[in-house]
XYZ file of C-alpha atoms in Angstrom:
117
model
C 96.111 111.394 102.331
C 96.923 110.013 99.169
C 100.839 109.249 97.912
C 101.649 108.855 93.983
C 104.769 106.965 93.408
C 106.697 107.757 89.908
C 108.982 105.774 88.280
C 110.776 105.231 84.747
C 112.522 108.742 84.191
C 116.125 108.653 82.857
C 118.344 109.807 79.822
C 117.436 108.881 76.588
C 118.977 109.852 73.106
C 116.674 111.733 70.619
C 114.180 109.668 68.944
C 114.127 107.106 71.950
C 111.337 106.003 74.158
C 110.680 106.057 77.698
C 107.678 104.645 79.958
C 106.660 106.760 83.118
C 104.581 105.099 85.671
C 102.763 106.446 88.489
C 101.245 104.385 91.194
C 98.782 105.891 93.724
C 98.693 104.478 97.304
C 94.570 104.007 96.792
C 93.032 101.744 94.578
C 93.200 103.923 91.020
C 89.249 103.138 90.540
C 88.513 105.634 93.294
C 90.590 108.450 91.515
C 89.119 110.799 88.883
C 91.033 112.662 86.259
C 94.853 111.454 86.376
C 97.547 113.010 84.229
C 100.915 113.791 83.497
C 102.676 117.389 83.462
C 106.166 118.633 82.916
C 108.213 121.585 83.961
C 111.526 122.350 82.461
C 114.155 124.942 84.072
C 113.107 128.279 84.140
C 109.725 127.554 82.767
C 106.031 127.099 84.234
C 104.520 123.958 84.718
C 102.497 122.571 81.752
C 99.953 119.723 80.618
C 101.304 116.848 78.909
C 98.229 114.307 79.053
C 95.479 113.540 81.013
C 92.756 110.561 81.335
C 89.482 110.094 82.887
C 88.157 106.940 84.705
C 86.088 106.005 81.445
C 89.994 106.390 79.414
C 88.879 109.625 77.695
C 92.253 111.139 76.978
C 93.727 114.564 76.197
C 97.245 115.684 75.145
C 99.015 118.817 74.503
C 99.730 119.669 70.875
C 103.558 119.335 71.378
C 103.137 115.430 72.240
C 100.166 114.654 70.405
C 100.928 111.490 68.281
C 104.021 110.774 70.150
C 102.839 110.119 73.648
C 100.165 107.632 74.798
C 98.790 107.889 78.477
C 96.983 105.109 79.884
C 95.337 103.448 83.257
C 95.778 99.868 84.168
C 93.505 98.983 86.856
C 94.979 95.318 87.246
C 98.597 97.032 88.143
C 96.891 99.990 89.876
C 99.005 102.112 87.927
C 98.784 105.221 85.403
C 101.597 105.153 82.489
C 102.961 107.546 79.882
C 104.455 105.866 76.948
C 106.637 108.484 75.392
C 108.133 107.646 71.734
C 110.054 109.768 69.252
C 111.388 111.918 71.932
C 113.061 115.186 71.347
C 115.457 117.637 73.488
C 112.680 119.843 74.017
C 110.815 117.196 76.039
C 113.526 117.352 78.762
C 111.807 118.152 82.049
C 110.731 116.937 85.448
C 107.324 114.907 84.626
C 104.907 114.878 87.461
C 101.909 112.762 88.269
C 98.591 114.320 89.269
C 95.289 112.718 90.655
C 92.019 114.111 91.321
C 89.548 113.331 94.171
C 86.410 115.205 93.123
C 84.619 113.801 96.489
C 86.645 116.035 98.472
C 87.719 118.399 95.931
C 91.386 117.632 96.041
C 94.246 116.847 94.028
C 97.595 115.456 94.764
C 101.046 115.509 93.076
C 104.031 113.108 92.825
C 107.381 114.261 94.053
C 108.486 114.188 89.892
C 110.718 112.264 87.797
C 113.460 113.573 85.701
C 113.483 113.041 81.983
C 116.428 113.979 79.835
C 116.769 113.687 76.266
C 120.164 114.175 74.757
C 122.795 112.883 72.564
């Protein structure tokens, strides 16, 4: 069983920045693909960005060029740097981690991001 601890959500004005963190309860090197997803009220959960152990990244079109996903082995943490935030970025953001060795994935509990003036 793995636990994912998320941090960094909050309220920010349009155009502002936030950095989300996701710290797993196991060594991050043991985790395959990690990612951030988000869910706005009344909408389905959607992919924001993913990163592989080899640091290959993928982004949703809506965040490309504004968000950056990264993995820091030294801090055993995955990050999502969010710049130029828009009101439509408002959602609960979830961290996801995949363990292909057991064909299982885990979710964090989510952190609220609100972009509003």
